[in-house]
Amino acid sequence: RETATSAWRILPGVAGRHLQLEDRSQASFPASFYGTQRWSASSEVATMVHAAGSSLNQLRFSRLQVRATAATACTGTVQAAFRPANLDLSNLTMPVDGETVEHFRSYLAFPLTLTAAAGEYQVCVCECSAACTDGDCTGVPTHIGTLVVTERVEVGREWIFSIGTPQSVEITGTGLTWKKDRILLVDCSQTC
């Protein structure tokens, strides 16, 4: 895509549907957060937002802002701003066209407790120096995803299933009804 408003163009590879990059040893990616991430949290309950990106060790002084706005832009009122608690650098290997490729991914973990009402909020990050306060971000905030806040369902739960055995999932919270409320099971690397 050439501009923010132009249409996306497919870049097919010569030998298939994937674009092949040569000389991967020299490849470098700019320090940035991935866009269109999604998180969920319960209102007034401490949770951890893991914001993923590339080379985030260079952005460890970033601030995460939760903004009240319907648009995918960082223009709404800042509901809260948070400092990162820790940095997790992951070196993943994955098969691509029969060969193993290393992919470097990192996460900045932001502990947060929101007192905001249930709804959808935009998550933005902004740069900050080591000594700045949460409100002293420099530059224009960057939109990296959406945070859904619920007052009904307790989130952050984990279930472990045995293969081939009937099992049940118990969802806890307040104001839930078996007539209307449903769950969706998705792969751990997907979003619903």
GROMACS .gro file of C-alpha atoms in nm:
model
  192
    1ARG     CA    1   0.000   0.000   0.000
    2GLU     CA    2   0.151   0.331  -0.100
    3THR     CA    3  -0.051   0.566   0.118
    4ALA     CA    4  -0.276   0.524   0.422
    5THR     CA    5  -0.588   0.551   0.204
    6SER     CA    6  -0.481   0.355  -0.103
    7ALA     CA    7  -0.576  -0.008  -0.164
    8TRP     CA    8  -0.350  -0.296  -0.059
    9ARG     CA    9  -0.157  -0.472  -0.336
   10ILE     CA   10  -0.053  -0.837  -0.326
   11LEU     CA   11   0.321  -0.902  -0.365
   12PRO     CA   12   0.341  -1.260  -0.490
   13GLY     CA   13   0.666  -1.454  -0.480
   14VAL     CA   14   0.831  -1.589  -0.794
   15ALA     CA   15   0.788  -1.953  -0.693
   16GLY     CA   16   0.461  -1.944  -0.499
   17ARG     CA   17   0.218  -1.745  -0.295
   18HIS     CA   18   0.481  -1.627  -0.043
   19LEU     CA   19   0.720  -1.341  -0.105
   20GLN     CA   20   1.075  -1.476  -0.078
   21LEU     CA   21   1.333  -1.251   0.087
   22GLU     CA   22   1.693  -1.322   0.003
   23ASP     CA   23   1.988  -1.280   0.239
   24ARG     CA   24   1.783  -1.309   0.558
   25SER     CA   25   2.095  -1.277   0.772
   26GLN     CA   26   2.110  -0.906   0.689
   27ALA     CA   27   1.740  -0.844   0.747
   28SER     CA   28   1.655  -0.596   1.018
   29PHE     CA   29   1.320  -0.476   1.133
   30PRO     CA   30   1.248  -0.137   1.286
   31ALA     CA   31   1.163  -0.123   1.654
   32SER     CA   32   0.785  -0.113   1.657
   33PHE     CA   33   0.473  -0.262   1.806
   34TYR     CA   34   0.253  -0.486   1.594
   35GLY     CA   35  -0.080  -0.328   1.498
   36THR     CA   36  -0.434  -0.465   1.539
   37GLN     CA   37  -0.369  -0.653   1.863
   38ARG     CA   38  -0.663  -0.743   2.090
   39TRP     CA   39  -0.687  -0.784   2.465
   40SER     CA   40  -0.963  -0.831   2.718
   41ALA     CA   41  -0.985  -0.726   3.081
   42SER     CA   42  -1.236  -0.713   3.362
   43SER     CA   43  -1.319  -0.374   3.502
   44GLU     CA   44  -1.142  -0.298   3.832
   45VAL     CA   45  -0.937  -0.622   3.822
   46ALA     CA   46  -0.558  -0.622   3.786
   47THR     CA   47  -0.446  -0.773   3.456
   48MET     CA   48  -0.136  -0.781   3.235
   49VAL     CA   49  -0.141  -0.659   2.875
   50HIS     CA   50   0.137  -0.815   2.668
   51ALA     CA   51   0.198  -0.585   2.370
   52ALA     CA   52   0.392  -0.768   2.098
   53GLY     CA   53   0.635  -0.618   1.852
   54SER     CA   54   0.979  -0.624   1.699
   55SER     CA   55   1.296  -0.506   1.879
   56LEU     CA   56   1.098  -0.371   2.173
   57ASN     CA   57   1.411  -0.351   2.387
   58GLN     CA   58   1.464  -0.018   2.208
   59LEU     CA   59   1.116   0.099   2.315
   60ARG     CA   60   1.125   0.002   2.684
   61PHE     CA   61   1.038   0.358   2.791
   62SER     CA   62   0.710   0.350   2.599
   63ARG     CA   63   0.382   0.426   2.770
   64LEU     CA   64   0.063   0.236   2.697
   65GLN     CA   65  -0.248   0.455   2.680
   66VAL     CA   66  -0.606   0.333   2.695
   67ARG     CA   67  -0.829   0.581   2.511
   68ALA     CA   68  -1.205   0.615   2.494
   69THR     CA   69  -1.285   0.639   2.124
   70ALA     CA   70  -1.470   0.431   1.868
   71ALA     CA   71  -1.225   0.506   1.587
   72THR     CA   72  -0.896   0.323   1.541
   73ALA     CA   73  -0.707   0.640   1.610
   74CYS     CA   74  -0.544   0.785   1.918
   75THR     CA   75  -0.766   1.090   1.944
   76GLY     CA   76  -0.997   1.004   2.235
   77THR     CA   77  -0.960   1.097   2.599
   78VAL     CA   78  -0.683   0.909   2.778
   79GLN     CA   79  -0.853   0.685   3.037
   80ALA     CA   80  -0.524   0.564   3.183
   81ALA     CA   81  -0.151   0.542   3.103
   82PHE     CA   82   0.078   0.261   3.211
   83ARG     CA   83   0.452   0.191   3.231
   84PRO     CA   84   0.588  -0.146   3.116
   85ALA     CA   85   0.671  -0.395   3.390
   86ASN     CA   86   0.906  -0.621   3.198
   87LEU     CA   87   1.039  -0.714   2.855
   88ASP     CA   88   1.019  -1.067   2.715
   89LEU     CA   89   1.237  -1.142   2.414
   90SER     CA   90   1.146  -1.459   2.228
   91ASN     CA   91   1.345  -1.632   1.957
   92LEU     CA   92   1.103  -1.852   1.769
   93THR     CA   93   1.188  -2.096   1.494
   94MET     CA   94   0.926  -2.191   1.241
   95PRO     CA   95   0.925  -2.391   0.918
   96VAL     CA   96   0.890  -2.188   0.600
   97ASP     CA   97   0.892  -2.374   0.267
   98GLY     CA   98   1.087  -2.670   0.407
   99GLU     CA   99   1.355  -2.474   0.593
  100THR     CA  100   1.375  -2.342   0.948
  101VAL     CA  101   1.361  -1.964   0.983
  102GLU     CA  102   1.427  -1.771   1.305
  103HIS     CA  103   1.179  -1.504   1.395
  104PHE     CA  104   1.250  -1.258   1.674
  105ARG     CA  105   0.949  -1.135   1.864
  106SER     CA  106   0.929  -0.943   2.187
  107TYR     CA  107   0.662  -0.835   2.431
  108LEU     CA  108   0.636  -0.544   2.668
  109ALA     CA  109   0.414  -0.639   2.961
  110PHE     CA  110   0.201  -0.357   3.099
  111PRO     CA  111   0.024  -0.420   3.433
  112LEU     CA  112  -0.306  -0.236   3.445
  113THR     CA  113  -0.622  -0.198   3.645
  114LEU     CA  114  -0.900  -0.005   3.474
  115THR     CA  115  -1.193   0.159   3.644
  116ALA     CA  116  -1.352   0.223   3.304
  117ALA     CA  117  -1.703   0.107   3.220
  118ALA     CA  118  -1.757  -0.198   3.003
  119GLY     CA  119  -1.691  -0.131   2.636
  120GLU     CA  120  -1.426  -0.121   2.367
  121TYR     CA  121  -1.123   0.105   2.409
  122GLN     CA  122  -0.835   0.187   2.176
  123VAL     CA  123  -0.483   0.106   2.292
  124CYS     CA  124  -0.202   0.340   2.188
  125VAL     CA  125   0.166   0.365   2.270
  126CYS     CA  126   0.384   0.672   2.283
  127GLU     CA  127   0.751   0.735   2.335
  128CYS     CA  128   0.884   0.865   2.661
  129SER     CA  129   1.226   0.925   2.816
  130ALA     CA  130   1.344   0.725   3.117
  131ALA     CA  131   1.255   1.006   3.358
  132CYS     CA  132   0.918   1.117   3.220
  133THR     CA  133   0.583   1.071   3.390
  134ASP     CA  134   0.295   0.884   3.229
  135GLY     CA  135   0.143   1.200   3.086
  136ASP     CA  136   0.467   1.337   2.935
  137CYS     CA  137   0.473   1.136   2.614
  138THR     CA  138   0.656   1.288   2.323
  139GLY     CA  139   0.541   1.268   1.963
  140VAL     CA  140   0.217   1.133   1.823
  141PRO     CA  141   0.073   0.820   1.988
  142THR     CA  142   0.055   0.507   1.771
  143HIS     CA  143  -0.255   0.287   1.766
  144ILE     CA  144  -0.164  -0.079   1.832
  145GLY     CA  145  -0.495  -0.246   1.911
  146THR     CA  146  -0.818  -0.273   2.102
  147LEU     CA  147  -0.896  -0.355   2.464
  148VAL     CA  148  -1.240  -0.493   2.546
  149VAL     CA  149  -1.343  -0.427   2.906
  150THR     CA  150  -1.616  -0.638   3.062
  151GLU     CA  151  -1.796  -0.605   3.391
  152ARG     CA  152  -1.966  -0.945   3.361
  153VAL     CA  153  -1.716  -1.221   3.276
  154GLU     CA  154  -1.402  -1.298   3.475
  155VAL     CA  155  -1.120  -1.305   3.218
  156GLY     CA  156  -0.764  -1.437   3.229
  157ARG     CA  157  -0.865  -1.795   3.306
  158GLU     CA  158  -0.689  -2.104   3.172
  159TRP     CA  159  -0.830  -2.452   3.114
  160ILE     CA  160  -0.640  -2.772   3.039
  161PHE     CA  161  -0.817  -3.046   2.845
  162SER     CA  162  -0.741  -3.414   2.797
  163ILE     CA  163  -0.781  -3.545   2.443
  164GLY     CA  164  -1.074  -3.780   2.383
  165THR     CA  165  -1.247  -3.727   2.720
  166PRO     CA  166  -1.577  -3.543   2.772
  167GLN     CA  167  -1.514  -3.228   2.975
  168SER     CA  168  -1.682  -2.903   3.067
  169VAL     CA  169  -1.580  -2.539   3.091
  170GLU     CA  170  -1.708  -2.325   3.376
  171ILE     CA  171  -1.733  -1.953   3.302
  172THR     CA  172  -1.765  -1.733   3.610
  173GLY     CA  173  -1.875  -1.376   3.649
  174THR     CA  174  -2.180  -1.169   3.741
  175GLY     CA  175  -2.510  -1.140   3.558
  176LEU     CA  176  -2.444  -1.437   3.326
  177THR     CA  177  -2.733  -1.637   3.184
  178TRP     CA  178  -2.720  -1.973   3.009
  179LYS     CA  179  -2.995  -1.858   2.771
  180LYS     CA  180  -2.793  -1.576   2.610
  181ASP     CA  181  -2.423  -1.605   2.694
  182ARG     CA  182  -2.194  -1.822   2.478
  183ILE     CA  183  -1.823  -1.900   2.449
  184LEU     CA  184  -1.608  -1.944   2.139
  185LEU     CA  185  -1.299  -2.166   2.144
  186VAL     CA  186  -1.017  -2.049   1.916
  187ASP     CA  187  -0.655  -2.149   1.865
  188CYS     CA  188  -0.412  -1.990   2.114
  189SER     CA  189  -0.253  -1.779   1.840
  190GLN     CA  190  -0.586  -1.641   1.713
  191THR     CA  191  -0.822  -1.370   1.830
  192CYS     CA  192  -1.199  -1.394   1.848
   0.00000   0.00000   0.00000
